[in-house]
Amino acid sequence: MQPTVPSADGTITKPSPYSVEETIRRLDEVVRGNGLTVFARIDHGSGAREVGLDMQDEQVLIFGNPRAGTPLMVARPLVGLDLPLRVLVWSASDGRVWASYQDSAFIARRYGLPDGLEKNISAVAAVVEAALRPSR
């Protein structure tokens, strides 16, 4: 997959060759396989349908590692607004599926994290890359 430049708001969005459900499943598998904790999986599309609203498929996987995230929140408590890490997987109206997440360098700049702490949250990019990699 080619490198992606974050948007002005720090969001990186990559195309997924899989459905929303399969992309989330693969993300979950990669996250757990790397010893990270899945804290929640939120199905926005299902929630919308339950109340009679129409919405494309959209799910969020929230994950992390307290050993990695806690030092960031100790240094800058407001970074807790962006932690645990999360990936939004969504289907566009044309049927294409996308995975979006916040760039770790953007988060570090946003909260003025001390040097060296960004590495604690930089795994999100590798997790997404691994989950989106085509199966052999």
PDB file of N, CA and C in Angstrom, residues 10-104:
ATOM      1  N   GLY A  10      -5.428  15.710  10.418  1.00  0.00           N
ATOM      2  CA  GLY A  10      -4.651  14.585  10.919  1.00  0.00           C
ATOM      3  C   GLY A  10      -5.217  13.217  10.598  1.00  0.00           C
ATOM      4  N   THR A  11      -6.275  13.172   9.795  1.00  0.00           N
ATOM      5  CA  THR A  11      -6.896  11.893   9.469  1.00  0.00           C
ATOM      6  C   THR A  11      -6.211  11.251   8.271  1.00  0.00           C
ATOM      7  N   ILE A  12      -5.902   9.978   8.413  1.00  0.00           N
ATOM      8  CA  ILE A  12      -5.376   9.182   7.305  1.00  0.00           C
ATOM      9  C   ILE A  12      -6.483   8.220   6.898  1.00  0.00           C
ATOM     10  N   THR A  13      -6.777   8.175   5.608  1.00  0.00           N
ATOM     11  CA  THR A  13      -7.827   7.299   5.092  1.00  0.00           C
ATOM     12  C   THR A  13      -7.242   6.433   3.994  1.00  0.00           C
ATOM     13  N   LYS A  14      -7.453   5.124   4.128  1.00  0.00           N
ATOM     14  CA  LYS A  14      -6.920   4.164   3.165  1.00  0.00           C
ATOM     15  C   LYS A  14      -8.048   3.281   2.635  1.00  0.00           C
ATOM     16  N   PRO A  15      -7.970   2.898   1.366  1.00  0.00           N
ATOM     17  CA  PRO A  15      -8.990   2.011   0.811  1.00  0.00           C
ATOM     18  C   PRO A  15      -8.823   0.588   1.344  1.00  0.00           C
ATOM     19  N   SER A  16      -9.939  -0.076   1.559  1.00  0.00           N
ATOM     20  CA  SER A  16      -9.906  -1.481   1.974  1.00  0.00           C
ATOM     21  C   SER A  16     -10.447  -2.344   0.843  1.00  0.00           C
ATOM     22  N   PRO A  17      -9.789  -3.456   0.550  1.00  0.00           N
ATOM     23  CA  PRO A  17     -10.307  -4.365  -0.465  1.00  0.00           C
ATOM     24  C   PRO A  17     -11.401  -5.290   0.080  1.00  0.00           C
ATOM     25  N   TYR A  18     -11.761  -5.100   1.343  1.00  0.00           N
ATOM     26  CA  TYR A  18     -12.716  -5.980   2.014  1.00  0.00           C
ATOM     27  C   TYR A  18     -13.983  -5.218   2.390  1.00  0.00           C
ATOM     28  N   SER A  19     -15.008  -5.951   2.784  1.00  0.00           N
ATOM     29  CA  SER A  19     -16.231  -5.331   3.303  1.00  0.00           C
ATOM     30  C   SER A  19     -15.919  -4.666   4.645  1.00  0.00           C
ATOM     31  N   VAL A  20     -16.850  -3.851   5.125  1.00  0.00           N
ATOM     32  CA  VAL A  20     -16.675  -3.236   6.440  1.00  0.00           C
ATOM     33  C   VAL A  20     -16.516  -4.329   7.493  1.00  0.00           C
ATOM     34  N   GLU A  21     -17.404  -5.304   7.478  1.00  0.00           N
ATOM     35  CA  GLU A  21     -17.372  -6.387   8.476  1.00  0.00           C
ATOM     36  C   GLU A  21     -16.042  -7.139   8.436  1.00  0.00           C
ATOM     37  N   GLU A  22     -15.581  -7.489   7.230  1.00  0.00           N
ATOM     38  CA  GLU A  22     -14.329  -8.237   7.097  1.00  0.00           C
ATOM     39  C   GLU A  22     -13.129  -7.374   7.491  1.00  0.00           C
ATOM     40  N   THR A  23     -13.156  -6.107   7.162  1.00  0.00           N
ATOM     41  CA  THR A  23     -12.057  -5.216   7.540  1.00  0.00           C
ATOM     42  C   THR A  23     -11.958  -5.108   9.054  1.00  0.00           C
ATOM     43  N   ILE A  24     -13.094  -4.933   9.718  1.00  0.00           N
ATOM     44  CA  ILE A  24     -13.099  -4.852  11.185  1.00  0.00           C
ATOM     45  C   ILE A  24     -12.612  -6.167  11.789  1.00  0.00           C
ATOM     46  N   ARG A  25     -13.045  -7.289  11.221  1.00  0.00           N
ATOM     47  CA  ARG A  25     -12.605  -8.596  11.721  1.00  0.00           C
ATOM     48  C   ARG A  25     -11.088  -8.724  11.598  1.00  0.00           C
ATOM     49  N   ARG A  26     -10.555  -8.311  10.463  1.00  0.00           N
ATOM     50  CA  ARG A  26      -9.111  -8.398  10.237  1.00  0.00           C
ATOM     51  C   ARG A  26      -8.352  -7.451  11.170  1.00  0.00           C
ATOM     52  N   LEU A  27      -8.882  -6.247  11.369  1.00  0.00           N
ATOM     53  CA  LEU A  27      -8.261  -5.314  12.316  1.00  0.00           C
ATOM     54  C   LEU A  27      -8.215  -5.916  13.711  1.00  0.00           C
ATOM     55  N   ASP A  28      -9.344  -6.476  14.143  1.00  0.00           N
ATOM     56  CA  ASP A  28      -9.435  -7.099  15.463  1.00  0.00           C
ATOM     57  C   ASP A  28      -8.378  -8.197  15.601  1.00  0.00           C
ATOM     58  N   GLU A  29      -8.249  -9.006  14.564  1.00  0.00           N
ATOM     59  CA  GLU A  29      -7.286 -10.111  14.578  1.00  0.00           C
ATOM     60  C   GLU A  29      -5.846  -9.591  14.686  1.00  0.00           C
ATOM     61  N   VAL A  30      -5.515  -8.561  13.922  1.00  0.00           N
ATOM     62  CA  VAL A  30      -4.165  -7.992  13.962  1.00  0.00           C
ATOM     63  C   VAL A  30      -3.896  -7.346  15.322  1.00  0.00           C
ATOM     64  N   VAL A  31      -4.867  -6.598  15.830  1.00  0.00           N
ATOM     65  CA  VAL A  31      -4.719  -5.938  17.130  1.00  0.00           C
ATOM     66  C   VAL A  31      -4.426  -6.968  18.211  1.00  0.00           C
ATOM     67  N   ARG A  32      -5.276  -7.978  18.309  1.00  0.00           N
ATOM     68  CA  ARG A  32      -5.095  -9.009  19.339  1.00  0.00           C
ATOM     69  C   ARG A  32      -3.797  -9.790  19.117  1.00  0.00           C
ATOM     70  N   GLY A  33      -3.469 -10.048  17.850  1.00  0.00           N
ATOM     71  CA  GLY A  33      -2.249 -10.773  17.521  1.00  0.00           C
ATOM     72  C   GLY A  33      -0.979 -10.032  17.910  1.00  0.00           C
ATOM     73  N   ASN A  34      -1.094  -8.721  18.066  1.00  0.00           N
ATOM     74  CA  ASN A  34       0.049  -7.905  18.484  1.00  0.00           C
ATOM     75  C   ASN A  34       0.024  -7.598  19.972  1.00  0.00           C
ATOM     76  N   GLY A  35      -0.817  -8.316  20.716  1.00  0.00           N
ATOM     77  CA  GLY A  35      -0.843  -8.162  22.163  1.00  0.00           C
ATOM     78  C   GLY A  35      -1.543  -6.910  22.658  1.00  0.00           C
ATOM     79  N   LEU A  36      -2.308  -6.268  21.784  1.00  0.00           N
ATOM     80  CA  LEU A  36      -3.062  -5.082  22.182  1.00  0.00           C
ATOM     81  C   LEU A  36      -4.449  -5.500  22.656  1.00  0.00           C
ATOM     82  N   THR A  37      -5.116  -4.610  23.353  1.00  0.00           N
ATOM     83  CA  THR A  37      -6.443  -4.883  23.896  1.00  0.00           C
ATOM     84  C   THR A  37      -7.506  -4.216  23.041  1.00  0.00           C
ATOM     85  N   VAL A  38      -8.547  -4.966  22.677  1.00  0.00           N
ATOM     86  CA  VAL A  38      -9.718  -4.375  22.025  1.00  0.00           C
ATOM     87  C   VAL A  38     -10.658  -3.955  23.143  1.00  0.00           C
ATOM     88  N   PHE A  39     -10.914  -2.659  23.236  1.00  0.00           N
ATOM     89  CA  PHE A  39     -11.785  -2.129  24.283  1.00  0.00           C
ATOM     90  C   PHE A  39     -13.242  -2.088  23.842  1.00  0.00           C
ATOM     91  N   ALA A  40     -13.476  -1.846  22.547  1.00  0.00           N
ATOM     92  CA  ALA A  40     -14.858  -1.758  22.066  1.00  0.00           C
ATOM     93  C   ALA A  40     -14.900  -1.857  20.552  1.00  0.00           C
ATOM     94  N   ARG A  41     -16.051  -2.287  20.095  1.00  0.00           N
ATOM     95  CA  ARG A  41     -16.369  -2.296  18.668  1.00  0.00           C
ATOM     96  C   ARG A  41     -17.751  -1.670  18.569  1.00  0.00           C
ATOM     97  N   ILE A  42     -17.849  -0.570  17.866  1.00  0.00           N
ATOM     98  CA  ILE A  42     -19.107   0.160  17.763  1.00  0.00           C
ATOM     99  C   ILE A  42     -19.606   0.069  16.329  1.00  0.00           C
ATOM    100  N   ASP A  43     -20.829  -0.401  16.166  1.00  0.00           N
ATOM    101  CA  ASP A  43     -21.435  -0.544  14.845  1.00  0.00           C
ATOM    102  C   ASP A  43     -22.444   0.587  14.647  1.00  0.00           C
ATOM    103  N   HIS A  44     -21.975   1.703  14.084  1.00  0.00           N
ATOM    104  CA  HIS A  44     -22.843   2.864  13.877  1.00  0.00           C
ATOM    105  C   HIS A  44     -23.980   2.556  12.903  1.00  0.00           C
ATOM    106  N   GLY A  45     -23.687   1.805  11.852  1.00  0.00           N
ATOM    107  CA  GLY A  45     -24.706   1.474  10.859  1.00  0.00           C
ATOM    108  C   GLY A  45     -25.840   0.671  11.463  1.00  0.00           C
ATOM    109  N   SER A  46     -25.496  -0.315  12.269  1.00  0.00           N
ATOM    110  CA  SER A  46     -26.513  -1.136  12.930  1.00  0.00           C
ATOM    111  C   SER A  46     -27.344  -0.291  13.885  1.00  0.00           C
ATOM    112  N   GLY A  47     -26.677   0.593  14.624  1.00  0.00           N
ATOM    113  CA  GLY A  47     -27.389   1.470  15.549  1.00  0.00           C
ATOM    114  C   GLY A  47     -28.389   2.351  14.820  1.00  0.00           C
ATOM    115  N   ALA A  48     -27.987   2.870  13.673  1.00  0.00           N
ATOM    116  CA  ALA A  48     -28.888   3.714  12.883  1.00  0.00           C
ATOM    117  C   ALA A  48     -30.099   2.912  12.414  1.00  0.00           C
ATOM    118  N   ARG A  49     -29.858   1.706  11.913  1.00  0.00           N
ATOM    119  CA  ARG A  49     -30.965   0.870  11.423  1.00  0.00           C
ATOM    120  C   ARG A  49     -31.927   0.485  12.544  1.00  0.00           C
ATOM    121  N   GLU A  50     -31.400   0.298  13.759  1.00  0.00           N
ATOM    122  CA  GLU A  50     -32.261  -0.053  14.896  1.00  0.00           C
ATOM    123  C   GLU A  50     -33.276   1.032  15.223  1.00  0.00           C
ATOM    124  N   VAL A  51     -32.964   2.280  14.865  1.00  0.00           N
ATOM    125  CA  VAL A  51     -33.906   3.374  15.134  1.00  0.00           C
ATOM    126  C   VAL A  51     -34.577   3.861  13.851  1.00  0.00           C
ATOM    127  N   GLY A  52     -34.524   3.023  12.811  1.00  0.00           N
ATOM    128  CA  GLY A  52     -35.235   3.319  11.579  1.00  0.00           C
ATOM    129  C   GLY A  52     -34.559   4.321  10.661  1.00  0.00           C
ATOM    130  N   LEU A  53     -33.273   4.552  10.844  1.00  0.00           N
ATOM    131  CA  LEU A  53     -32.551   5.488   9.986  1.00  0.00           C
ATOM    132  C   LEU A  53     -31.676   4.730   9.001  1.00  0.00           C
ATOM    133  N   ASP A  54     -31.477   5.327   7.847  1.00  0.00           N
ATOM    134  CA  ASP A  54     -30.677   4.710   6.799  1.00  0.00           C
ATOM    135  C   ASP A  54     -29.255   5.251   6.859  1.00  0.00           C
ATOM    136  N   MET A  55     -28.300   4.350   6.843  1.00  0.00           N
ATOM    137  CA  MET A  55     -26.893   4.751   6.913  1.00  0.00           C
ATOM    138  C   MET A  55     -26.049   3.651   6.293  1.00  0.00           C
ATOM    139  N   GLN A  56     -24.980   4.044   5.608  1.00  0.00           N
ATOM    140  CA  GLN A  56     -24.034   3.066   5.082  1.00  0.00           C
ATOM    141  C   GLN A  56     -23.390   2.329   6.257  1.00  0.00           C
ATOM    142  N   ASP A  57     -22.815   1.153   5.977  1.00  0.00           N
ATOM    143  CA  ASP A  57     -22.106   0.422   7.028  1.00  0.00           C
ATOM    144  C   ASP A  57     -20.949   1.270   7.543  1.00  0.00           C
ATOM    145  N   GLU A  58     -20.802   1.303   8.863  1.00  0.00           N
ATOM    146  CA  GLU A  58     -19.736   2.070   9.507  1.00  0.00           C
ATOM    147  C   GLU A  58     -19.503   1.485  10.894  1.00  0.00           C
ATOM    148  N   GLN A  59     -18.259   1.097  11.157  1.00  0.00           N
ATOM    149  CA  GLN A  59     -17.910   0.543  12.461  1.00  0.00           C
ATOM    150  C   GLN A  59     -16.594   1.144  12.942  1.00  0.00           C
ATOM    151  N   VAL A  60     -16.442   1.203  14.258  1.00  0.00           N
ATOM    152  CA  VAL A  60     -15.220   1.709  14.877  1.00  0.00           C
ATOM    153  C   VAL A  60     -14.649   0.614  15.770  1.00  0.00           C
ATOM    154  N   LEU A  61     -13.352   0.378  15.655  1.00  0.00           N
ATOM    155  CA  LEU A  61     -12.656  -0.527  16.565  1.00  0.00           C
ATOM    156  C   LEU A  61     -11.773   0.343  17.457  1.00  0.00           C
ATOM    157  N   ILE A  62     -11.969   0.216  18.770  1.00  0.00           N
ATOM    158  CA  ILE A  62     -11.212   0.998  19.751  1.00  0.00           C
ATOM    159  C   ILE A  62     -10.263   0.041  20.470  1.00  0.00           C
ATOM    160  N   PHE A  63      -8.978   0.374  20.464  1.00  0.00           N
ATOM    161  CA  PHE A  63      -7.978  -0.554  20.988  1.00  0.00           C
ATOM    162  C   PHE A  63      -6.762   0.187  21.521  1.00  0.00           C
ATOM    163  N   GLY A  64      -5.934  -0.532  22.233  1.00  0.00           N
ATOM    164  CA  GLY A  64      -4.703   0.070  22.724  1.00  0.00           C
ATOM    165  C   GLY A  64      -3.987  -0.819  23.707  1.00  0.00           C
ATOM    166  N   ASN A  65      -3.077  -0.185  24.434  1.00  0.00           N
ATOM    167  CA  ASN A  65      -2.272  -0.862  25.431  1.00  0.00           C
ATOM    168  C   ASN A  65      -2.047   0.144  26.560  1.00  0.00           C
ATOM    169  N   PRO A  66      -2.640  -0.085  27.729  1.00  0.00           N
ATOM    170  CA  PRO A  66      -2.472   0.866  28.828  1.00  0.00           C
ATOM    171  C   PRO A  66      -1.008   1.168  29.162  1.00  0.00           C
ATOM    172  N   ARG A  67      -0.129   0.204  28.982  1.00  0.00           N
ATOM    173  CA  ARG A  67       1.294   0.426  29.259  1.00  0.00           C
ATOM    174  C   ARG A  67       1.867   1.472  28.292  1.00  0.00           C
ATOM    175  N   ALA A  68       1.346   1.523  27.082  1.00  0.00           N
ATOM    176  CA  ALA A  68       1.820   2.499  26.092  1.00  0.00           C
ATOM    177  C   ALA A  68       1.083   3.830  26.200  1.00  0.00           C
ATOM    178  N   GLY A  69      -0.219   3.787  26.428  1.00  0.00           N
ATOM    179  CA  GLY A  69      -1.021   5.005  26.441  1.00  0.00           C
ATOM    180  C   GLY A  69      -0.942   5.813  27.720  1.00  0.00           C
ATOM    181  N   THR A  70      -0.783   5.142  28.846  1.00  0.00           N
ATOM    182  CA  THR A  70      -0.775   5.850  30.132  1.00  0.00           C
ATOM    183  C   THR A  70       0.308   6.926  30.223  1.00  0.00           C
ATOM    184  N   PRO A  71       1.553   6.659  29.795  1.00  0.00           N
ATOM    185  CA  PRO A  71       2.558   7.724  29.877  1.00  0.00           C
ATOM    186  C   PRO A  71       2.170   8.989  29.094  1.00  0.00           C
ATOM    187  N   LEU A  72       1.454   8.819  27.993  1.00  0.00           N
ATOM    188  CA  LEU A  72       1.003   9.977  27.223  1.00  0.00           C
ATOM    189  C   LEU A  72      -0.012  10.782  28.023  1.00  0.00           C
ATOM    190  N   MET A  73      -0.950  10.082  28.669  1.00  0.00           N
ATOM    191  CA  MET A  73      -1.993  10.768  29.438  1.00  0.00           C
ATOM    192  C   MET A  73      -1.440  11.378  30.721  1.00  0.00           C
ATOM    193  N   VAL A  74      -0.385  10.774  31.281  1.00  0.00           N
ATOM    194  CA  VAL A  74       0.275  11.368  32.445  1.00  0.00           C
ATOM    195  C   VAL A  74       0.944  12.679  32.021  1.00  0.00           C
ATOM    196  N   ALA A  75       1.605  12.661  30.858  1.00  0.00           N
ATOM    197  CA  ALA A  75       2.298  13.856  30.362  1.00  0.00           C
ATOM    198  C   ALA A  75       1.322  14.941  29.925  1.00  0.00           C
ATOM    199  N   ARG A  76       0.248  14.533  29.249  1.00  0.00           N
ATOM    200  CA  ARG A  76      -0.737  15.476  28.714  1.00  0.00           C
ATOM    201  C   ARG A  76      -2.127  14.860  28.865  1.00  0.00           C
ATOM    202  N   PRO A  77      -2.813  15.110  29.980  1.00  0.00           N
ATOM    203  CA  PRO A  77      -4.100  14.467  30.243  1.00  0.00           C
ATOM    204  C   PRO A  77      -5.125  14.586  29.110  1.00  0.00           C
ATOM    205  N   LEU A  78      -5.122  15.691  28.377  1.00  0.00           N
ATOM    206  CA  LEU A  78      -6.126  15.858  27.325  1.00  0.00           C
ATOM    207  C   LEU A  78      -5.965  14.892  26.159  1.00  0.00           C
ATOM    208  N   VAL A  79      -4.794  14.252  26.040  1.00  0.00           N
ATOM    209  CA  VAL A  79      -4.621  13.271  24.974  1.00  0.00           C
ATOM    210  C   VAL A  79      -5.608  12.112  25.152  1.00  0.00           C
ATOM    211  N   GLY A  80      -6.169  11.988  26.354  1.00  0.00           N
ATOM    212  CA  GLY A  80      -7.207  10.984  26.601  1.00  0.00           C
ATOM    213  C   GLY A  80      -8.431  11.169  25.715  1.00  0.00           C
ATOM    214  N   LEU A  81      -8.594  12.347  25.122  1.00  0.00           N
ATOM    215  CA  LEU A  81      -9.677  12.551  24.154  1.00  0.00           C
ATOM    216  C   LEU A  81      -9.462  11.711  22.898  1.00  0.00           C
ATOM    217  N   ASP A  82      -8.208  11.398  22.577  1.00  0.00           N
ATOM    218  CA  ASP A  82      -7.886  10.617  21.380  1.00  0.00           C
ATOM    219  C   ASP A  82      -7.389   9.211  21.691  1.00  0.00           C
ATOM    220  N   LEU A  83      -7.383   8.838  22.952  1.00  0.00           N
ATOM    221  CA  LEU A  83      -6.995   7.484  23.348  1.00  0.00           C
ATOM    222  C   LEU A  83      -8.154   6.825  24.067  1.00  0.00           C
ATOM    223  N   PRO A  84      -8.294   5.535  23.963  1.00  0.00           N
ATOM    224  CA  PRO A  84      -7.502   4.590  23.194  1.00  0.00           C
ATOM    225  C   PRO A  84      -7.563   4.911  21.691  1.00  0.00           C
ATOM    226  N   LEU A  85      -6.661   4.278  20.968  1.00  0.00           N
ATOM    227  CA  LEU A  85      -6.625   4.427  19.518  1.00  0.00           C
ATOM    228  C   LEU A  85      -7.904   3.880  18.912  1.00  0.00           C
ATOM    229  N   ARG A  86      -8.235   4.361  17.725  1.00  0.00           N
ATOM    230  CA  ARG A  86      -9.444   3.867  17.059  1.00  0.00           C
ATOM    231  C   ARG A  86      -9.267   3.925  15.557  1.00  0.00           C
ATOM    232  N   VAL A  87      -9.936   3.009  14.891  1.00  0.00           N
ATOM    233  CA  VAL A  87      -9.986   2.999  13.434  1.00  0.00           C
ATOM    234  C   VAL A  87     -11.455   2.950  13.045  1.00  0.00           C
ATOM    235  N   LEU A  88     -11.841   3.873  12.179  1.00  0.00           N
ATOM    236  CA  LEU A  88     -13.195   3.916  11.636  1.00  0.00           C
ATOM    237  C   LEU A  88     -13.168   3.227  10.285  1.00  0.00           C
ATOM    238  N   VAL A  89     -14.022   2.237  10.103  1.00  0.00           N
ATOM    239  CA  VAL A  89     -14.146   1.555   8.815  1.00  0.00           C
ATOM    240  C   VAL A  89     -15.538   1.866   8.298  1.00  0.00           C
ATOM    241  N   TRP A  90     -15.589   2.397   7.079  1.00  0.00           N
ATOM    242  CA  TRP A  90     -16.866   2.883   6.570  1.00  0.00           C
ATOM    243  C   TRP A  90     -17.011   2.602   5.083  1.00  0.00           C
ATOM    244  N   SER A  91     -18.273   2.523   4.681  1.00  0.00           N
ATOM    245  CA  SER A  91     -18.619   2.277   3.291  1.00  0.00           C
ATOM    246  C   SER A  91     -19.163   3.567   2.692  1.00  0.00           C
ATOM    247  N   ALA A  92     -18.584   3.981   1.582  1.00  0.00           N
ATOM    248  CA  ALA A  92     -19.056   5.180   0.887  1.00  0.00           C
ATOM    249  C   ALA A  92     -20.307   4.842   0.076  1.00  0.00           C
ATOM    250  N   SER A  93     -20.986   5.862  -0.399  1.00  0.00           N
ATOM    251  CA  SER A  93     -22.224   5.641  -1.156  1.00  0.00           C
ATOM    252  C   SER A  93     -21.972   4.870  -2.449  1.00  0.00           C
ATOM    253  N   ASP A  94     -20.734   4.886  -2.953  1.00  0.00           N
ATOM    254  CA  ASP A  94     -20.410   4.127  -4.165  1.00  0.00           C
ATOM    255  C   ASP A  94     -20.025   2.680  -3.856  1.00  0.00           C
ATOM    256  N   GLY A  95     -20.089   2.299  -2.570  1.00  0.00           N
ATOM    257  CA  GLY A  95     -19.795   0.930  -2.169  1.00  0.00           C
ATOM    258  C   GLY A  95     -18.346   0.680  -1.781  1.00  0.00           C
ATOM    259  N   ARG A  96     -17.465   1.634  -2.064  1.00  0.00           N
ATOM    260  CA  ARG A  96     -16.065   1.435  -1.670  1.00  0.00           C
ATOM    261  C   ARG A  96     -15.945   1.512  -0.153  1.00  0.00           C
ATOM    262  N   VAL A  97     -14.992   0.750   0.383  1.00  0.00           N
ATOM    263  CA  VAL A  97     -14.783   0.687   1.833  1.00  0.00           C
ATOM    264  C   VAL A  97     -13.456   1.365   2.161  1.00  0.00           C
ATOM    265  N   TRP A  98     -13.470   2.115   3.263  1.00  0.00           N
ATOM    266  CA  TRP A  98     -12.319   2.899   3.684  1.00  0.00           C
ATOM    267  C   TRP A  98     -12.028   2.661   5.163  1.00  0.00           C
ATOM    268  N   ALA A  99     -10.760   2.791   5.530  1.00  0.00           N
ATOM    269  CA  ALA A  99     -10.343   2.723   6.935  1.00  0.00           C
ATOM    270  C   ALA A  99      -9.658   4.045   7.266  1.00  0.00           C
ATOM    271  N   SER A 100     -10.141   4.721   8.299  1.00  0.00           N
ATOM    272  CA  SER A 100      -9.611   6.035   8.679  1.00  0.00           C
ATOM    273  C   SER A 100      -9.136   6.014  10.125  1.00  0.00           C
ATOM    274  N   TYR A 101      -8.041   6.728  10.374  1.00  0.00           N
ATOM    275  CA  TYR A 101      -7.499   6.833  11.728  1.00  0.00           C
ATOM    276  C   TYR A 101      -6.713   8.128  11.848  1.00  0.00           C
ATOM    277  N   GLN A 102      -6.422   8.513  13.070  1.00  0.00           N
ATOM    278  CA  GLN A 102      -5.649   9.723  13.329  1.00  0.00           C
ATOM    279  C   GLN A 102      -4.154   9.414  13.248  1.00  0.00           C
ATOM    280  N   ASP A 103      -3.426  10.250  12.524  1.00  0.00           N
ATOM    281  CA  ASP A 103      -1.982  10.134  12.396  1.00  0.00           C
ATOM    282  C   ASP A 103      -1.325  10.353  13.762  1.00  0.00           C
ATOM    283  N   SER A 104      -0.443   9.447  14.161  1.00  0.00           N
ATOM    284  CA  SER A 104       0.183   9.561  15.486  1.00  0.00           C
ATOM    285  C   SER A 104       1.025  10.832  15.615  1.00  0.00           C
TER     286      SER A 104
END
